[in-house]
PDB file of C-alpha atoms in Angstrom:
ATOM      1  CA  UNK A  25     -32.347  79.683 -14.284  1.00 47.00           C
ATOM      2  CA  UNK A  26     -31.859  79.344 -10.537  1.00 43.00           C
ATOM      3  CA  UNK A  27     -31.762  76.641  -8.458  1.00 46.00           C
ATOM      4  CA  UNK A  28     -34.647  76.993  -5.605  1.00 47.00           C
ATOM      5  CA  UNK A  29     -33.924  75.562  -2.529  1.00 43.00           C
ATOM      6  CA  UNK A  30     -36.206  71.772  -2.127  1.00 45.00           C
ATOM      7  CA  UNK A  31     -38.306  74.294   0.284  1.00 41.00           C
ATOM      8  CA  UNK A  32     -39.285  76.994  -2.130  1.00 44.00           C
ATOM      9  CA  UNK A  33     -41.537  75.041  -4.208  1.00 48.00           C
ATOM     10  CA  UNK A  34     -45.147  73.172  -3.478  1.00 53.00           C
ATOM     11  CA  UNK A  35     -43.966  70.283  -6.063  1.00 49.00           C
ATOM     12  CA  UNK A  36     -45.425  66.987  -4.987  1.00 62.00           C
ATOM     13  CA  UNK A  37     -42.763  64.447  -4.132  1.00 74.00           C
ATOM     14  CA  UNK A  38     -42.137  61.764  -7.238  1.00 85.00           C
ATOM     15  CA  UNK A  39     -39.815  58.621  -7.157  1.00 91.00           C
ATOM     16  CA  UNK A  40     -37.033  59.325  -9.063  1.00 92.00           C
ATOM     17  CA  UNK A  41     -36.192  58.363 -12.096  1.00 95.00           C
ATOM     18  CA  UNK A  42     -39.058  59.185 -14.157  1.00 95.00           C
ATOM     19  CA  UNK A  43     -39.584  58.180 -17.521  1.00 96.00           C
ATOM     20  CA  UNK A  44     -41.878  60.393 -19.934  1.00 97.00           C
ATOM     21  CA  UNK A  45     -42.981  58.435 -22.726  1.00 97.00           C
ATOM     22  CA  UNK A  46     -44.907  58.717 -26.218  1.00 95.00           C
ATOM     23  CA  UNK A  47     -48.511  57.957 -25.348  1.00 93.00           C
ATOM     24  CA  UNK A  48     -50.121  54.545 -25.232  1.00 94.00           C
ATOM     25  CA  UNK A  49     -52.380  55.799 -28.334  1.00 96.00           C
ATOM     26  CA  UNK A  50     -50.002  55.585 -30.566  1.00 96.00           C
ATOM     27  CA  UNK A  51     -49.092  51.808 -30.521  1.00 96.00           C
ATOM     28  CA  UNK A  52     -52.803  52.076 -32.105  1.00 97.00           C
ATOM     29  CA  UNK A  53     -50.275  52.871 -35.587  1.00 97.00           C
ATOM     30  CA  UNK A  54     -48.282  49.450 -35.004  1.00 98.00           C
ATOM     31  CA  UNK A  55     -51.274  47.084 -36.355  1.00 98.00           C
ATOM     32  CA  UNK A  56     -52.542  49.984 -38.622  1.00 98.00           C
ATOM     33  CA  UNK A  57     -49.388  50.054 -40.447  1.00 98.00           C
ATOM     34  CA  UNK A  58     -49.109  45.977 -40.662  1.00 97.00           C
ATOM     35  CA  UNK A  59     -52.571  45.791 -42.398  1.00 97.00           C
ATOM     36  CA  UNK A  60     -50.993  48.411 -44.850  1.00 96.00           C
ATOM     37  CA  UNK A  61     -47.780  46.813 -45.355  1.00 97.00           C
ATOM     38  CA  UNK A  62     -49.878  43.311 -45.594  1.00 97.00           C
ATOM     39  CA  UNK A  63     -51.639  44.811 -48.538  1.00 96.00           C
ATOM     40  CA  UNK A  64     -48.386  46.083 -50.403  1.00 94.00           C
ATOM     41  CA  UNK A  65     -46.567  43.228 -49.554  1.00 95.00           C
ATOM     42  CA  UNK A  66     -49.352  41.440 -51.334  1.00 94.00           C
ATOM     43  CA  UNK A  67     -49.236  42.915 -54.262  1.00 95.00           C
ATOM     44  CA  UNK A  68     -45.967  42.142 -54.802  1.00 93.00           C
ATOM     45  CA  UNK A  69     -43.738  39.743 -52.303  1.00 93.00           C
ATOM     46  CA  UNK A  70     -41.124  40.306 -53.920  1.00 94.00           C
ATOM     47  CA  UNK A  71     -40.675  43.955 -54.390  1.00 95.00           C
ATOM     48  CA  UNK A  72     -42.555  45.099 -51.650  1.00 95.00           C
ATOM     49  CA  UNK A  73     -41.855  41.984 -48.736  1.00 94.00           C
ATOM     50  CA  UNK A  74     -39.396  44.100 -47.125  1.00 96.00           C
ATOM     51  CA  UNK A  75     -42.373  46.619 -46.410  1.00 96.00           C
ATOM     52  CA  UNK A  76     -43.158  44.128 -43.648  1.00 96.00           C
ATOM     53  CA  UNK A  77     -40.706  45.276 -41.084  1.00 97.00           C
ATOM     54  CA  UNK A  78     -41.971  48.556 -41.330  1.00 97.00           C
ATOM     55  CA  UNK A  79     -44.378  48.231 -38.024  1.00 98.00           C
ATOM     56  CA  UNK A  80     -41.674  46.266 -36.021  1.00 98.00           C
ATOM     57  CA  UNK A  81     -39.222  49.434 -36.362  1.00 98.00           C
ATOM     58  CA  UNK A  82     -42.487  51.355 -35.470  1.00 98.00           C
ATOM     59  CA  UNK A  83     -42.997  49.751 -32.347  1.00 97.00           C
ATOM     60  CA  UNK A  84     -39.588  49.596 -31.456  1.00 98.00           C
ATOM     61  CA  UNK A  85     -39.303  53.427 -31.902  1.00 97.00           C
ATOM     62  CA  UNK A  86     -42.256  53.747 -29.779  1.00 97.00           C
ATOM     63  CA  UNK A  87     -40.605  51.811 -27.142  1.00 97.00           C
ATOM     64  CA  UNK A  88     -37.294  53.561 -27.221  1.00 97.00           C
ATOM     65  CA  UNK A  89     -37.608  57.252 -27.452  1.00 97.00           C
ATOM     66  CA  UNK A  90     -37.929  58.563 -24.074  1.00 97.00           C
ATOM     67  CA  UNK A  91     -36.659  61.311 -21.589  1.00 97.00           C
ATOM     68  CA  UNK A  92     -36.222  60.220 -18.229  1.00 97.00           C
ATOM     69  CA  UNK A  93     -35.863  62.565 -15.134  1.00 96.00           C
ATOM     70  CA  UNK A  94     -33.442  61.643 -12.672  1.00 95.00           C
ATOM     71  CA  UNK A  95     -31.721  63.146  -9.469  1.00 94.00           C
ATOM     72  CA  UNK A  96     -28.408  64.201 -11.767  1.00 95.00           C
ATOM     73  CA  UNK A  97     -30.651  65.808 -14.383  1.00 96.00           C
ATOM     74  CA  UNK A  98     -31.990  64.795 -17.839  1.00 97.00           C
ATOM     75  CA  UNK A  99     -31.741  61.788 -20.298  1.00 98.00           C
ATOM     76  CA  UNK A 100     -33.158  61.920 -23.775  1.00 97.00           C
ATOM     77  CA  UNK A 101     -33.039  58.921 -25.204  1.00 98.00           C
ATOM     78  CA  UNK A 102     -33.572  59.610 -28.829  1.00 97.00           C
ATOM     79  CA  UNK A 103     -33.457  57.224 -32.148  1.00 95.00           C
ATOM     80  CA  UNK A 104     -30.359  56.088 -32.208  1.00 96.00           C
ATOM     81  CA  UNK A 105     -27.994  57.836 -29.303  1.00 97.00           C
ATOM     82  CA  UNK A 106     -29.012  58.931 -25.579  1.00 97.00           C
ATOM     83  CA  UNK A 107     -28.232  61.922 -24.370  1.00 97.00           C
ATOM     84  CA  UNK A 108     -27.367  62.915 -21.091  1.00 97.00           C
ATOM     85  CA  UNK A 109     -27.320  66.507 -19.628  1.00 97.00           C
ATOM     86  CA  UNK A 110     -26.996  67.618 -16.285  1.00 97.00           C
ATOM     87  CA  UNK A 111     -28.923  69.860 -14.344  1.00 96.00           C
ATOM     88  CA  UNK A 112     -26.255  72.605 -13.869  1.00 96.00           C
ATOM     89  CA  UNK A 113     -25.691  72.746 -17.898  1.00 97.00           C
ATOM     90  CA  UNK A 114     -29.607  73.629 -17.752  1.00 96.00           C
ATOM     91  CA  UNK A 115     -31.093  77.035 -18.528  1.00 94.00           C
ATOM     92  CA  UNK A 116     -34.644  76.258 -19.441  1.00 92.00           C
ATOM     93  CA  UNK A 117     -36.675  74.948 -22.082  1.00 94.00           C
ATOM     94  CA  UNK A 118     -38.202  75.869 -25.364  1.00 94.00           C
ATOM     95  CA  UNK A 119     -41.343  75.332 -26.638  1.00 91.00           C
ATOM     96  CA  UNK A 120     -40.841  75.662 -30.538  1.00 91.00           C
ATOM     97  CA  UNK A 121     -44.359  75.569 -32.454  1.00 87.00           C
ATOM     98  CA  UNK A 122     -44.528  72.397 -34.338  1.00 85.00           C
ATOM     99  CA  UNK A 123     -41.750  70.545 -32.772  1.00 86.00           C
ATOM    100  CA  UNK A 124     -40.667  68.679 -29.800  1.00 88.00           C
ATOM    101  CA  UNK A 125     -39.731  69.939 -26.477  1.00 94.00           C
ATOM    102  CA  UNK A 126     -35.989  71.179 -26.526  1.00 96.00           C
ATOM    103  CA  UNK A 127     -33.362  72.139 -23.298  1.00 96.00           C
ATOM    104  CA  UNK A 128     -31.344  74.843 -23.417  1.00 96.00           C
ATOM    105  CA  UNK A 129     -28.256  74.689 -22.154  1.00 97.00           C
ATOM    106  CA  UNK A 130     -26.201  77.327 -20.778  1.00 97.00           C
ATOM    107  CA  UNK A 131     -23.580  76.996 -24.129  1.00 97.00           C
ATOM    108  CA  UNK A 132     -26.535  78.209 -26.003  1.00 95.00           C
ATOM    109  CA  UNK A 133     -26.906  74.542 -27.579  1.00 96.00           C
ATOM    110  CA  UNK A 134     -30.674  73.384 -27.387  1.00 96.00           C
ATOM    111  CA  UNK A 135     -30.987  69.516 -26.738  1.00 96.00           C
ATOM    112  CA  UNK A 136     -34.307  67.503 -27.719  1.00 96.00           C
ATOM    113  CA  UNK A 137     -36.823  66.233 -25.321  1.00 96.00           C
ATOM    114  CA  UNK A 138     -38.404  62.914 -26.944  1.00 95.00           C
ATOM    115  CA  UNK A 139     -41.651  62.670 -25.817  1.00 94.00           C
ATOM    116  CA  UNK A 140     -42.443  65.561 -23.570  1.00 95.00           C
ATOM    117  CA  UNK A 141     -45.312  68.409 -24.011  1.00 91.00           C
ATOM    118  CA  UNK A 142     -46.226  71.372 -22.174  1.00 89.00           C
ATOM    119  CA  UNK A 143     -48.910  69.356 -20.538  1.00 89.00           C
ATOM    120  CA  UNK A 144     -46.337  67.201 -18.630  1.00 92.00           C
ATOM    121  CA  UNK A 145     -44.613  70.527 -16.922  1.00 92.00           C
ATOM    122  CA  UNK A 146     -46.199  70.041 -13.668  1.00 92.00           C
ATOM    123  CA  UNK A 147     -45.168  66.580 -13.533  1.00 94.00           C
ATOM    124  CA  UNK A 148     -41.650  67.375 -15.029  1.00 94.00           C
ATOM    125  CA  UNK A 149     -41.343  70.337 -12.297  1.00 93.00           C
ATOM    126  CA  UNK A 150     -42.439  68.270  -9.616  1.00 93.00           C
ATOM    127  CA  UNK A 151     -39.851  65.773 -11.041  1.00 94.00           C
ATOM    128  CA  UNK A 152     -36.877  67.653 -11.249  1.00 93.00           C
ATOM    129  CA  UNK A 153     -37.644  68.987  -7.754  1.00 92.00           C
ATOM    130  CA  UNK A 154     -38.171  72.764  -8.721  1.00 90.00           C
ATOM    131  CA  UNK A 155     -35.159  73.040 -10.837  1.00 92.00           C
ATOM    132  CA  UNK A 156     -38.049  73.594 -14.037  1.00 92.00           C
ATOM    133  CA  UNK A 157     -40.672  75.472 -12.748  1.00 89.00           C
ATOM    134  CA  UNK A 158     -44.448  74.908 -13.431  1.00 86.00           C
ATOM    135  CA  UNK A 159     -46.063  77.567 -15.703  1.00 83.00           C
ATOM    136  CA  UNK A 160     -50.074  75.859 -14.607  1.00 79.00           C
ATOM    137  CA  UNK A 161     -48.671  76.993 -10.480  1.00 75.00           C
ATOM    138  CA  UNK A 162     -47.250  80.234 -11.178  1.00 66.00           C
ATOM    139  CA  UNK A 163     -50.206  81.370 -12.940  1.00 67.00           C
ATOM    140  CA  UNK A 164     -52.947  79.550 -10.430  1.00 71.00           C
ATOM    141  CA  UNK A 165     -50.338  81.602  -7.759  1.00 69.00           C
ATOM    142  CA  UNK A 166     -51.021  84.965  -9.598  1.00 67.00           C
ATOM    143  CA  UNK A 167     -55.073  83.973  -9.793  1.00 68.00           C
ATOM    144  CA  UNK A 168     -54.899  83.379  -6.051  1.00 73.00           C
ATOM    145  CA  UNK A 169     -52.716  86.935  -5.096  1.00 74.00           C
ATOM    146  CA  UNK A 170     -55.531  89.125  -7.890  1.00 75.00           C
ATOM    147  CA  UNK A 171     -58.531  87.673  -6.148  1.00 76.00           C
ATOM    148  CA  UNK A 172     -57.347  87.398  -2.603  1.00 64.00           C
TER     149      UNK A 172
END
């Protein structure tokens, strides 16, 4: 993947860094999963008492898994480590069906990207200042050359 000079693209300017996160929706789980865990830990205090941390990790996971954009290149922030991979290392990215958004580097390893989806490319493109290009431009560019 080539670099295009900061003149070759139409990306909007974005502050740098910039975070891409899980959406808001899902802290909708957090108070979902207490009433659950309320009900089991009911039943038996006990056994089941522990069950009552459950929505605290939940949120916390929610909080922390992340990638962020920034001018030397990309920072997953997964689980339990944080990645960080810089722009040359980049080839592109891969979409795999039923998973999460993964770079691929130039070594051939793929790294994941926590919280990303194909509908966040424009802002990821725009983001990483061309160096990932925007599939929804090139293919509103190719409208605009077949019609005009």
């Amino acid at each position: 993947m080539s670099t295009p000079s900061p003149a070759s693209h139409d990306a909007p300017a974005v502050e740098l860094p910039q975070t891409f996160r899980i959406q808001r929706l899902a802290y909708f789980a957090v108070p979902m999963m207490f009433v659950v865990t309320v009900i089991l830990a009911g039943a038996s205090l006990v056994w089941l008492g522990w069950t009552l941390v459950l929505p605290v990790l939940l949120g916390w996971w929610i909080v922390r898994i992340r990638t962020i954009v920034t001018e030397d290149g990309l920072r997953a922030v997964h689980t339990f480590s944080t990645r960080e991979v810089p722009w040359s290392e980049i080839d592109g990215l891969q979409f795999p069906r039923w998973s999460s958004v993964r770079a691929v580097l130039v070594n051939g390893t793929r790294v994941r990207l926590p919280a990303i989806t194909f509908a966040d490319l424009p802002r990821l493109s725009a983001a990483s200042r061309g160096r990932i290009p925007d599939p929804y431009a090139a293919a509103a560019a190719d409208d605009e050359n077949q019609t005009g």
